[in-house]
Amino acid sequence: MLPSALLLLALVVVPLFLLVYFGLLAGPGVDGPVTGEEWARIAGQPDLYGRLLVRSLVLGLAATVLTILVAWPTAWALSRHVRRLRSLYLALVIIPHLTSSLLLIYAMYVLIAPGGPLMAALTGVGLAEPGDTLLFTRWAVLLMLAYLFLPFMVMALYAAVERIDDTVLDAARSLGAGAWQRFRHVVLPLTVPGMLAGLVIVFTPAAGAFVEARILGGTDGMMFGTLISEQVSRVNNQPRAAAMSVILLVAILVLLGGVRATLRRAFPGALRGGR
Amino acid sequence: MATNTAAPPESTAAPASSGDVGGPRPDGHGRARRQRRGWLAWLWLVLGVVYTPVLVVMVLSFNASRYGTLPFAFTAEWYVALAGNDALISATGRSLVLSTSVAAVAAALGTALALWMVRFARSGATLFTALLTTAITIPWLILAVAMLLVANAVGVGRGLPLLFLGSLAVAMPYVVLVVVARLQGLGTELEQAARSLGARPLTAFRLVTLPLIGKSVLSGTLLAFIITFNNFPIHFFLAPFGFNTLPMEIYTFVLSGYDPDINALATVLISVAVGLGLVLLAVARRRGGDATATSRLQEMWG
């Protein structure tokens, strides 16, 4: 317990707090005097930093919504319509994601490349012009993030759907609730905690992503995280990377809190006594 | 787990279901079967989407064209090229060594911490749970940058010790959470029974508790291995220059575009993952238990 505590303290807690301090230093290293000039520089370029921050948050939210839309019916189908092969289906959804995510990013790159299989198919059915491509756009990044984090959402929602007692549905039916009413007023509110758990484990890494955007996004799909990583790996402006990390982290936490509060208001009672 | 799937409640989300009144329906049976077929079709559609990029790469790994162009002509030369690609092979070796050692240490430290949290910690447990959840939910990019900057400030910089410790700090919380979930459902009665029969604390732990939590320790270790193998941001910022892990090596290859060697590598690795996953599943099934890996993951996320 002591070594574990020291490890987490020294490598997670202390570094996260020190980020605030590092952000105030004068670059390029982390040994300069405290000036706060990087904050001033970041604030002075809202068209770059603000725009990319908003894009990261929007991409993260959009990816979360997309995964919910796909994962909800999947979780329901797994929980209510498959019995014997359930673990097999679940495993099949998860397994490709147990290899390196870089391989999956590469696979998506090949799939959506100009002249690649997806574009060829879309052109074939007349949905795209020859020469069109998704690659190096923000749509490619969105697709990738949703693809990468889909299994997490499936597991979070599956756990929530699995817990719904069938007698509750029978009760609603015997009281005259139709299929839509049962969904809207019984089933959906009961899965809100699952959606919230999914939100945390999908939105946070998605909004903090950088490799996906670096490989698939081009300039159109550049994210805040990409900029952070380049401050460290190329530009070597470590205080700015620290300040930007603080901004991203705070933005993610604020947005998570906001969505949570909104859901709480939209589904009163759904989160009572919950996590 | 409730497993009544024979009589599914009407699809609540399916657009096809017309919201009728309750009560017995004349053709309830055929209707339920049709609905079930619809849900299965959706499952297969999702699986199709998940496997499309993977299958495309697998097919192209046997295509003769260096640029992935059609028409398709069969070849195995990319596998021969992969076997001779020293950069990729030594990177795979480095990744395996790193992930195995991190997973082993994470298992030992994580299990100890989990035991302490459940058995001995009074108020500390809540604090630790908060700490562990924080460690899990911070984006890896931000964690990696924070660790690197601290290492730079201290004067250590990138290096193997930092890479190892950073990977460990990210992976260990997952082991703890998986084992804690199991321990909380266990209680201390059996261990106390062993103690009252004269077993020393360590013997009681070894003979009673460890076998009971063994499966969850194993799942946690597996999870730690996968996470470490996969953790590109930590590798990218903490690994010493010249020590490229597999994800880093793939990253440099991918930045230069389409590469048939990577197709072959992806095919091999994904086949291994699918094969291993299915074997583990079959073993878990034969033992009559629930599918361990997935159910533990659910416990964690749920």
Coordinates of C-alpha atoms in Angstrom, one line a residue:
Chain A
M1 CA 0.0 0.0 0.0
L2 CA 2.8 2.4 0.8
P3 CA 4.7 1.8 -2.5
S4 CA 1.4 2.0 -4.5
A5 CA 0.5 5.2 -2.6
L6 CA 3.9 6.7 -3.3
L7 CA 3.7 5.7 -7.0
L8 CA 0.3 7.3 -7.5
L9 CA 1.3 10.4 -5.5
A10 CA 4.6 10.9 -7.3
L11 CA 3.4 10.1 -10.8
V12 CA -0.2 11.2 -10.9
V13 CA -1.3 13.6 -8.2
V14 CA 1.9 15.8 -7.8
P15 CA 2.5 16.1 -11.6
L16 CA -1.1 17.1 -12.2
F17 CA -0.9 19.9 -9.6
L18 CA 2.6 20.9 -10.7
L19 CA 1.2 21.4 -14.3
V20 CA -0.5 24.6 -12.9
Y21 CA 2.9 25.9 -11.7
F22 CA 4.8 24.8 -14.8
G23 CA 2.3 26.7 -16.9
L24 CA 3.3 30.0 -15.2
L25 CA 7.0 29.7 -16.0
A26 CA 8.9 31.3 -18.8
G27 CA 9.9 28.7 -21.4
P28 CA 11.2 26.8 -23.1
G29 CA 12.2 24.5 -20.2
V30 CA 10.6 24.1 -16.8
D31 CA 13.4 25.9 -14.9
G32 CA 12.6 29.5 -15.8
P33 CA 11.2 32.3 -13.6
V34 CA 7.5 32.7 -12.9
T35 CA 6.1 35.2 -15.4
G36 CA 2.7 33.9 -16.6
E37 CA 3.6 34.9 -20.2
E38 CA 2.4 31.7 -21.8
W39 CA -1.1 32.3 -20.4
A40 CA -1.0 35.8 -21.9
R41 CA 0.1 34.4 -25.3
I42 CA -2.6 31.7 -25.2
A43 CA -5.3 34.3 -24.3
G44 CA -4.0 36.6 -27.1
Q45 CA -4.7 34.0 -29.8
P46 CA -8.3 32.9 -29.2
D47 CA -8.8 32.2 -32.9
L48 CA -6.2 29.4 -32.6
Y49 CA -6.4 28.1 -29.1
G50 CA -10.1 28.8 -28.5
R51 CA -11.1 27.4 -31.8
L52 CA -9.2 24.1 -31.3
L53 CA -10.4 23.7 -27.8
V54 CA -14.0 24.1 -28.9
R55 CA -13.3 21.6 -31.7
S56 CA -11.8 19.0 -29.3
L57 CA -14.8 19.3 -27.0
V58 CA -17.3 19.2 -29.8
L59 CA -15.6 16.2 -31.4
G60 CA -15.5 14.4 -28.0
L61 CA -19.2 15.1 -27.4
A62 CA -20.2 14.1 -31.0
A63 CA -18.2 10.9 -30.7
T64 CA -19.9 10.2 -27.3
V65 CA -23.4 10.7 -28.9
L66 CA -22.5 8.6 -31.8
T67 CA -21.3 5.7 -29.6
I68 CA -24.5 6.0 -27.5
L69 CA -26.7 5.8 -30.6
V70 CA -24.9 2.7 -31.8
A71 CA -24.2 1.1 -28.4
W72 CA -27.7 1.5 -26.9
P73 CA -29.5 -0.8 -29.3
T74 CA -26.5 -3.1 -29.3
A75 CA -26.6 -3.4 -25.5
W76 CA -30.4 -4.0 -25.7
A77 CA -30.1 -6.7 -28.3
L78 CA -27.3 -8.4 -26.4
S79 CA -29.2 -8.3 -23.1
R80 CA -32.7 -9.2 -24.3
H81 CA -32.4 -11.1 -27.6
V82 CA -29.3 -13.2 -27.3
R83 CA -28.8 -15.8 -24.6
R84 CA -26.3 -18.6 -25.5
L85 CA -23.8 -16.6 -27.6
R86 CA -23.9 -13.4 -25.5
S87 CA -20.4 -13.5 -24.3
L88 CA -19.2 -14.4 -27.8
Y89 CA -20.8 -11.4 -29.3
L90 CA -19.5 -9.1 -26.5
A91 CA -16.0 -10.5 -27.0
L92 CA -16.2 -10.0 -30.7
V93 CA -17.1 -6.4 -30.3
I94 CA -14.2 -5.9 -27.9
I95 CA -11.4 -8.0 -29.2
P96 CA -10.0 -5.9 -32.1
H97 CA -9.6 -3.1 -29.6
L98 CA -7.3 -5.2 -27.5
T99 CA -4.5 -4.9 -30.0
S100 CA -2.8 -1.5 -30.5
S101 CA -5.1 1.3 -31.3
L102 CA -2.5 2.5 -33.7
L103 CA -3.2 -0.5 -35.8
L104 CA -6.9 0.4 -35.9
I105 CA -6.1 4.0 -36.8
Y106 CA -3.9 2.7 -39.6
A107 CA -6.8 0.3 -40.7
M108 CA -9.2 3.3 -40.8
Y109 CA -6.6 5.3 -42.8
V110 CA -6.5 2.6 -45.4
L111 CA -10.3 2.2 -45.5
I112 CA -11.0 5.9 -46.0
A113 CA -8.0 6.9 -48.1
P114 CA -8.7 8.5 -51.5
G115 CA -9.4 5.6 -53.9
G116 CA -9.7 3.3 -50.9
P117 CA -12.5 0.8 -50.4
L118 CA -15.0 3.1 -48.7
M119 CA -14.6 5.9 -51.2
A120 CA -14.8 3.4 -54.1
A121 CA -18.1 2.0 -52.6
L122 CA -19.5 5.5 -52.0
T123 CA -18.6 6.6 -55.5
G124 CA -20.1 3.3 -56.9
V125 CA -23.5 4.1 -55.4
G126 CA -23.3 7.8 -56.4
L127 CA -22.8 9.2 -52.9
A128 CA -19.4 10.6 -53.6
E129 CA -17.5 12.1 -56.5
P130 CA -14.3 10.3 -57.6
G131 CA -11.5 12.0 -55.9
D132 CA -13.5 12.9 -52.8
T133 CA -12.0 11.8 -49.5
L134 CA -12.8 11.7 -45.9
L135 CA -9.2 11.5 -45.0
F136 CA -7.6 14.7 -43.5
T137 CA -11.0 16.1 -42.4
R138 CA -12.6 16.4 -38.9
W139 CA -15.2 13.8 -40.0
A140 CA -12.4 11.2 -40.3
V141 CA -11.4 12.1 -36.7
L142 CA -15.0 11.8 -35.5
L143 CA -15.4 8.4 -37.2
M144 CA -12.2 7.2 -35.7
L145 CA -13.0 8.3 -32.1
A146 CA -16.4 6.8 -32.2
Y147 CA -14.9 3.6 -33.6
L148 CA -12.2 3.4 -31.0
F149 CA -14.4 4.0 -28.0
L150 CA -17.5 2.1 -29.1
P151 CA -16.7 -1.0 -27.0
F152 CA -16.5 1.0 -23.8
M153 CA -19.9 2.4 -24.4
V154 CA -21.3 -1.0 -25.2
M155 CA -20.0 -2.4 -21.9
A156 CA -21.3 0.6 -19.9
L157 CA -24.8 0.4 -21.4
Y158 CA -24.9 -3.4 -21.4
A159 CA -24.3 -3.3 -17.6
A160 CA -27.2 -0.8 -17.2
V161 CA -29.6 -2.6 -19.6
E162 CA -28.9 -5.9 -17.9
R163 CA -29.9 -4.5 -14.6
I164 CA -33.4 -3.5 -15.7
D165 CA -36.0 -5.8 -14.2
D166 CA -38.5 -7.2 -16.6
T167 CA -41.2 -7.0 -14.0
V168 CA -40.9 -3.2 -14.2
L169 CA -41.7 -3.4 -17.9
D170 CA -44.6 -5.7 -17.2
A171 CA -45.9 -3.3 -14.6
A172 CA -45.7 -0.4 -17.1
R173 CA -47.5 -2.5 -19.8
S174 CA -50.3 -3.6 -17.4
L175 CA -50.8 0.1 -16.6
G176 CA -51.4 0.7 -20.3
A177 CA -48.1 2.1 -21.4
G178 CA -47.3 1.6 -25.1
A179 CA -43.9 0.6 -26.5
W180 CA -42.8 4.2 -26.9
Q181 CA -44.0 5.3 -23.5
R182 CA -42.3 2.3 -21.9
F183 CA -39.1 3.2 -23.6
R184 CA -39.3 6.9 -22.9
H185 CA -40.5 6.8 -19.3
V186 CA -39.1 3.5 -18.0
V187 CA -36.2 2.0 -19.9
L188 CA -34.4 5.1 -21.0
P189 CA -34.3 6.8 -17.5
L190 CA -33.0 3.5 -16.0
T191 CA -30.1 3.6 -18.4
V192 CA -29.1 7.2 -17.6
P193 CA -26.5 6.1 -15.0
G194 CA -25.0 3.8 -17.6
M195 CA -24.9 6.6 -20.2
L196 CA -23.2 8.8 -17.6
A197 CA -20.5 6.2 -16.9
G198 CA -20.1 5.8 -20.7
L199 CA -19.8 9.6 -21.0
V200 CA -16.9 9.7 -18.6
I201 CA -15.0 6.8 -20.2
V202 CA -15.7 7.9 -23.8
F203 CA -15.8 11.7 -23.7
T204 CA -12.7 12.2 -21.6
P205 CA -10.2 10.3 -23.7
A206 CA -11.9 11.4 -26.9
A207 CA -11.6 15.1 -26.1
G208 CA -8.0 14.5 -25.0
A209 CA -7.1 12.6 -28.1
F210 CA -4.2 13.6 -30.3
V211 CA -2.8 10.7 -32.4
E212 CA -6.1 10.1 -34.2
A213 CA -6.2 13.8 -35.3
R214 CA -2.5 13.8 -36.2
I215 CA -2.8 10.8 -38.5
L216 CA -6.3 11.2 -39.9
G217 CA -7.2 14.8 -39.3
G218 CA -4.8 17.0 -41.3
T219 CA -5.3 20.7 -40.6
D220 CA -9.1 20.5 -40.9
G221 CA -9.3 18.0 -38.1
M222 CA -6.5 19.2 -35.9
M223 CA -7.3 19.0 -32.2
F224 CA -6.2 20.8 -29.0
G225 CA -4.4 17.6 -27.9
T226 CA -2.4 17.6 -31.2
L227 CA -1.2 21.1 -30.4
I228 CA -0.2 20.1 -26.8
S229 CA 1.8 17.2 -28.1
E230 CA 3.6 19.3 -30.6
Q231 CA 4.5 21.9 -27.9
V232 CA 6.4 19.1 -26.2
S233 CA 7.7 17.0 -29.1
R234 CA 8.5 19.6 -31.7
V235 CA 8.3 23.2 -30.6
N236 CA 9.7 22.5 -27.1
N237 CA 7.7 25.0 -25.2
Q238 CA 7.0 23.1 -22.1
P239 CA 5.3 25.8 -20.0
R240 CA 2.8 26.3 -22.8
A241 CA 2.1 22.6 -23.0
A242 CA 1.5 22.6 -19.3
A243 CA -0.8 25.6 -19.4
M244 CA -2.7 24.1 -22.4
S245 CA -3.1 20.8 -20.5
V246 CA -4.6 22.6 -17.5
I247 CA -7.0 24.4 -19.8
L248 CA -8.0 21.1 -21.5
L249 CA -8.5 19.3 -18.3
V250 CA -10.6 22.0 -16.7
A251 CA -12.7 22.3 -19.9
I252 CA -13.3 18.6 -19.9
L253 CA -14.3 18.6 -16.2
V254 CA -16.6 21.6 -16.6
L255 CA -18.3 20.0 -19.6
L256 CA -18.8 16.7 -17.8
G257 CA -20.4 18.5 -14.9
G258 CA -22.6 20.4 -17.2
V259 CA -23.9 17.4 -19.1
R260 CA -24.4 15.6 -15.8
A261 CA -26.5 18.4 -14.5
T262 CA -28.5 18.6 -17.7
L263 CA -29.3 14.9 -17.6
R264 CA -30.2 15.1 -14.0
R265 CA -32.8 17.8 -14.9
A266 CA -34.0 15.9 -18.0
F267 CA -34.5 12.7 -16.1
P268 CA -35.5 13.7 -12.6
G269 CA -35.1 10.8 -10.2
A270 CA -33.1 8.7 -12.6
L271 CA -29.9 9.5 -10.7
R272 CA -31.2 9.5 -7.2
G273 CA -29.0 7.5 -4.9
G274 CA -26.8 6.7 -7.9
R275 CA -23.1 6.8 -8.3
Chain B
M1 CA -28.1 -12.0 -14.2
A2 CA -31.6 -12.4 -15.6
T3 CA -31.6 -14.5 -18.7
N4 CA -35.1 -14.4 -19.9
T5 CA -34.7 -13.7 -23.5
A6 CA -37.3 -16.2 -24.8
A7 CA -40.2 -13.7 -24.5
P8 CA -38.6 -10.4 -25.3
P9 CA -40.5 -7.3 -24.3
E10 CA -41.4 -5.4 -27.5
S11 CA -38.5 -3.6 -29.0
T12 CA -38.7 -0.3 -27.3
A13 CA -36.5 1.4 -29.8
A14 CA -37.4 -0.4 -33.0
P15 CA -39.3 1.8 -35.3
A16 CA -41.1 -1.2 -36.7
S17 CA -43.0 -1.9 -33.5
S18 CA -46.4 -0.2 -33.6
G19 CA -47.3 0.7 -30.0
D20 CA -50.3 -1.5 -29.5
V21 CA -52.2 -2.1 -26.3
G22 CA -51.1 -4.8 -23.9
G23 CA -52.6 -8.2 -23.5
P24 CA -52.3 -11.4 -25.6
R25 CA -51.8 -10.8 -29.2
P26 CA -53.0 -13.3 -31.8
D27 CA -49.7 -13.5 -33.7
G28 CA -47.5 -12.7 -30.7
H29 CA -45.2 -15.6 -31.4
G30 CA -44.3 -14.9 -35.0
R31 CA -44.0 -11.2 -34.2
A32 CA -41.5 -11.9 -31.4
R33 CA -39.5 -14.0 -33.7
R34 CA -39.4 -11.3 -36.4
Q35 CA -38.4 -8.8 -33.9
R36 CA -35.6 -11.0 -32.6
R37 CA -34.4 -11.4 -36.1
G38 CA -34.3 -7.6 -36.5
W39 CA -32.2 -7.2 -33.3
L40 CA -29.8 -9.9 -34.4
A41 CA -29.5 -8.2 -37.8
W42 CA -28.5 -5.0 -36.0
L43 CA -25.9 -6.9 -34.0
W44 CA -24.4 -8.3 -37.2
L45 CA -24.5 -4.8 -38.7
V46 CA -22.5 -3.4 -35.8
L47 CA -20.0 -6.3 -36.0
G48 CA -19.7 -5.7 -39.7
V49 CA -18.8 -2.1 -39.1
V50 CA -16.3 -3.0 -36.4
Y51 CA -14.6 -5.5 -38.6
T52 CA -14.7 -3.7 -41.9
P53 CA -11.4 -1.7 -41.5
V54 CA -9.7 -4.8 -40.0
L55 CA -10.9 -7.1 -42.8
V56 CA -9.8 -4.6 -45.5
V57 CA -6.3 -4.5 -44.1
M58 CA -6.3 -8.3 -43.8
V59 CA -7.3 -8.7 -47.5
L60 CA -4.8 -6.1 -48.6
S61 CA -2.0 -7.8 -46.8
F62 CA -2.3 -10.5 -49.4
N63 CA -2.5 -8.1 -52.3
A64 CA 0.6 -7.8 -54.5
S65 CA 0.3 -4.0 -55.1
R66 CA 2.6 -1.9 -53.0
Y67 CA 0.1 0.9 -53.0
G68 CA -3.0 -1.1 -52.2
T69 CA -4.5 -0.7 -55.6
L70 CA -6.8 -3.2 -57.3
P71 CA -7.1 -5.6 -59.1
F72 CA -6.3 -8.0 -56.4
A73 CA -3.4 -10.4 -57.0
F74 CA -2.5 -12.8 -54.3
T75 CA 1.0 -12.7 -52.7
A76 CA 2.6 -13.6 -49.4
E77 CA 5.6 -11.4 -50.0
W78 CA 4.6 -8.9 -47.4
Y79 CA 4.8 -11.6 -44.7
V80 CA 8.3 -12.4 -45.9
A81 CA 9.1 -8.7 -45.8
L82 CA 7.6 -8.5 -42.3
A83 CA 9.7 -11.4 -41.1
G84 CA 12.8 -9.4 -42.3
N85 CA 11.6 -6.0 -40.8
D86 CA 14.0 -5.7 -37.9
A87 CA 12.5 -2.4 -36.7
L88 CA 9.0 -3.9 -36.3
I89 CA 10.2 -7.1 -34.8
S90 CA 12.5 -5.6 -32.2
A91 CA 9.8 -3.1 -31.3
T92 CA 7.3 -5.9 -30.8
G93 CA 9.9 -7.5 -28.4
R94 CA 10.4 -4.3 -26.5
S95 CA 6.6 -3.8 -26.1
L96 CA 6.2 -7.4 -24.9
V97 CA 8.9 -7.1 -22.3
L98 CA 7.6 -3.7 -21.1
S99 CA 4.0 -4.9 -20.9
T100 CA 4.8 -8.2 -19.2
S101 CA 7.0 -6.6 -16.5
V102 CA 4.6 -3.7 -15.9
A103 CA 1.7 -6.1 -15.7
A104 CA 3.5 -8.4 -13.2
V105 CA 4.4 -5.5 -10.9
A106 CA 1.0 -3.9 -11.3
A107 CA -0.6 -7.2 -10.3
A108 CA 1.5 -7.5 -7.1
L109 CA 1.1 -3.9 -6.0
G110 CA -2.5 -3.6 -7.1
T111 CA -3.6 -6.7 -5.3
A112 CA -1.9 -5.6 -2.1
L113 CA -3.5 -2.2 -2.3
A114 CA -6.9 -3.7 -3.0
L115 CA -6.6 -6.0 0.0
W116 CA -5.5 -3.1 2.2
M117 CA -8.4 -0.9 1.0
V118 CA -11.1 -3.5 1.6
R119 CA -9.7 -5.0 4.8
F120 CA -7.8 -2.4 6.7
A121 CA -8.4 1.1 5.5
R122 CA -11.0 3.0 7.4
S123 CA -11.3 6.4 6.0
G124 CA -8.4 6.0 3.6
A125 CA -10.4 3.8 1.3
T126 CA -12.6 6.6 0.0
L127 CA -9.6 8.8 -0.6
F128 CA -7.9 6.0 -2.5
T129 CA -11.0 5.3 -4.6
A130 CA -11.1 8.9 -5.5
L131 CA -7.4 8.9 -6.3
L132 CA -7.7 5.7 -8.5
T133 CA -10.7 7.0 -10.4
T134 CA -8.9 10.2 -11.1
A135 CA -5.9 8.3 -12.4
I136 CA -8.2 6.4 -14.7
T137 CA -10.2 9.3 -16.0
I138 CA -7.4 11.8 -16.8
P139 CA -6.6 11.6 -20.6
W140 CA -3.3 9.8 -21.1
L141 CA -1.9 12.7 -23.1
I142 CA -2.2 15.0 -20.1
L143 CA -0.8 12.4 -17.6
A144 CA 2.1 11.7 -19.9
V145 CA 2.9 15.4 -20.4
A146 CA 2.7 16.0 -16.6
M147 CA 5.0 13.1 -15.8
L148 CA 7.5 14.2 -18.4
L149 CA 7.6 17.8 -17.2
V150 CA 8.1 16.7 -13.6
A151 CA 10.9 14.4 -14.8
N152 CA 12.5 17.3 -16.7
A153 CA 12.2 19.6 -13.7
V154 CA 13.9 17.0 -11.4
G155 CA 16.6 16.5 -14.1
V156 CA 15.8 12.9 -14.9
G157 CA 14.2 13.3 -18.2
R158 CA 13.0 10.6 -20.6
G159 CA 14.3 7.1 -19.8
L160 CA 13.5 3.5 -19.1
P161 CA 12.8 3.9 -15.4
L162 CA 10.4 6.8 -16.1
L163 CA 8.7 4.8 -18.9
F164 CA 8.3 1.8 -16.6
L165 CA 7.0 3.8 -13.6
G166 CA 4.7 5.9 -15.8
S167 CA 3.2 2.8 -17.4
L168 CA 2.8 1.2 -14.0
A169 CA 1.0 4.3 -12.5
V170 CA -1.5 4.1 -15.4
A171 CA -2.0 0.4 -15.3
M172 CA -2.1 -0.4 -11.6
P173 CA -5.4 1.4 -10.8
Y174 CA -7.2 -1.0 -13.2
V175 CA -5.9 -4.0 -11.3
V176 CA -7.0 -2.5 -8.0
L177 CA -10.5 -1.7 -9.1
V178 CA -11.0 -5.2 -10.6
V179 CA -9.7 -6.9 -7.4
V180 CA -11.6 -4.6 -5.1
A181 CA -14.8 -5.4 -6.9
R182 CA -14.2 -9.1 -6.2
L183 CA -13.1 -8.6 -2.6
Q184 CA -16.1 -6.6 -1.7
G185 CA -18.4 -9.4 -2.7
L186 CA -16.4 -11.9 -0.7
G187 CA -16.5 -11.0 3.0
T188 CA -14.0 -12.2 5.5
E189 CA -15.8 -15.1 7.0
L190 CA -13.8 -17.8 5.2
E191 CA -10.5 -16.3 6.1
Q192 CA -11.6 -15.9 9.7
A193 CA -12.7 -19.5 9.7
A194 CA -9.2 -20.6 8.5
R195 CA -7.7 -18.4 11.2
S196 CA -9.8 -19.9 13.9
L197 CA -8.7 -23.3 12.8
G198 CA -5.2 -22.3 13.6
A199 CA -3.9 -21.0 10.2
R200 CA -1.4 -18.1 10.5
P201 CA -2.5 -14.9 8.7
L202 CA -0.2 -15.5 5.7
T203 CA -1.2 -19.2 5.4
A204 CA -4.9 -18.3 5.6
F205 CA -4.3 -15.7 2.8
R206 CA -2.4 -18.1 0.6
L207 CA -4.8 -21.1 1.1
V208 CA -8.1 -19.4 1.3
T209 CA -8.3 -15.8 0.0
L210 CA -5.8 -16.0 -2.9
P211 CA -7.6 -18.9 -4.7
L212 CA -10.9 -17.1 -4.3
I213 CA -9.6 -13.8 -5.8
G214 CA -7.2 -15.5 -8.2
K215 CA -9.4 -15.2 -11.3
S216 CA -9.9 -11.4 -10.7
V217 CA -6.2 -10.9 -10.1
L218 CA -5.6 -12.7 -13.5
S219 CA -8.1 -10.5 -15.3
G220 CA -6.6 -7.4 -13.7
T221 CA -3.1 -8.5 -14.8
L222 CA -4.4 -9.1 -18.4
L223 CA -6.0 -5.7 -18.4
A224 CA -2.8 -4.1 -17.2
F225 CA -0.9 -5.9 -19.9
I226 CA -3.3 -4.7 -22.7
I227 CA -3.3 -1.2 -21.4
T228 CA 0.5 -1.0 -21.2
F229 CA 0.9 -2.5 -24.6
N230 CA -1.6 0.0 -26.0
N231 CA -0.5 3.2 -24.2
F232 CA 0.9 5.2 -27.0
P233 CA 0.9 8.6 -25.2
I234 CA 3.0 7.3 -22.3
H235 CA 5.4 5.6 -24.7
F236 CA 5.6 8.6 -26.9
F237 CA 6.5 11.1 -24.2
L238 CA 8.4 9.0 -21.7
A239 CA 10.4 6.4 -23.7
P240 CA 14.1 7.3 -24.2
F241 CA 15.0 8.3 -27.7
G242 CA 15.8 5.2 -29.8
F243 CA 13.6 2.9 -27.6
N244 CA 10.6 2.6 -30.0
T245 CA 7.8 0.5 -28.7
L246 CA 5.5 -1.2 -31.3
P247 CA 2.8 1.6 -31.2
M248 CA 5.6 4.2 -31.7
E249 CA 7.1 2.2 -34.6
I250 CA 3.6 1.8 -36.3
Y251 CA 3.1 5.6 -35.8
T252 CA 6.3 6.5 -37.7
F253 CA 5.4 4.0 -40.5
V254 CA 1.8 5.3 -40.7
L255 CA 2.9 8.9 -40.9
S256 CA 4.6 8.0 -44.2
G257 CA 1.4 6.5 -45.6
Y258 CA 0.3 3.1 -46.8
D259 CA 2.6 0.3 -46.0
P260 CA 2.1 -3.4 -46.9
D261 CA 4.4 -4.5 -44.0
I262 CA 2.0 -2.9 -41.5
N263 CA -0.9 -4.7 -43.3
A264 CA 0.8 -8.0 -42.6
L265 CA 1.6 -7.0 -39.0
A266 CA -1.9 -5.9 -38.3
T267 CA -3.3 -9.2 -39.7
V268 CA -1.0 -11.2 -37.5
L269 CA -1.7 -9.2 -34.3
I270 CA -5.4 -9.0 -34.8
S271 CA -5.6 -12.7 -35.6
V272 CA -3.7 -13.5 -32.5
A273 CA -6.0 -11.3 -30.4
V274 CA -9.2 -12.8 -31.9
G275 CA -7.8 -16.4 -31.5
L276 CA -6.6 -15.8 -28.0
G277 CA -9.9 -14.1 -27.0
L278 CA -12.0 -17.0 -28.4
V279 CA -9.8 -19.6 -26.7
L280 CA -10.1 -17.8 -23.3
L281 CA -13.8 -17.5 -23.8
A282 CA -14.1 -21.3 -24.6
V283 CA -12.0 -22.1 -21.5
A284 CA -14.2 -19.9 -19.3
R285 CA -17.3 -21.5 -20.8
R286 CA -16.0 -25.0 -20.2
R287 CA -15.3 -24.2 -16.6
G288 CA -19.0 -23.2 -16.3
G289 CA -18.1 -19.7 -15.2
D290 CA -19.1 -16.5 -16.8
A291 CA -16.8 -15.1 -19.5
T292 CA -14.2 -13.8 -17.1
A293 CA -12.6 -11.0 -19.0
T294 CA -15.8 -9.4 -20.3
S295 CA -17.7 -9.7 -17.1
R296 CA -14.8 -8.2 -15.1
L297 CA -14.7 -5.3 -17.5
Q298 CA -18.4 -4.8 -17.0
E299 CA -17.9 -4.9 -13.3
M300 CA -15.4 -2.2 -13.6
W301 CA -17.3 0.1 -16.0
G302 CA -20.6 -0.7 -14.6

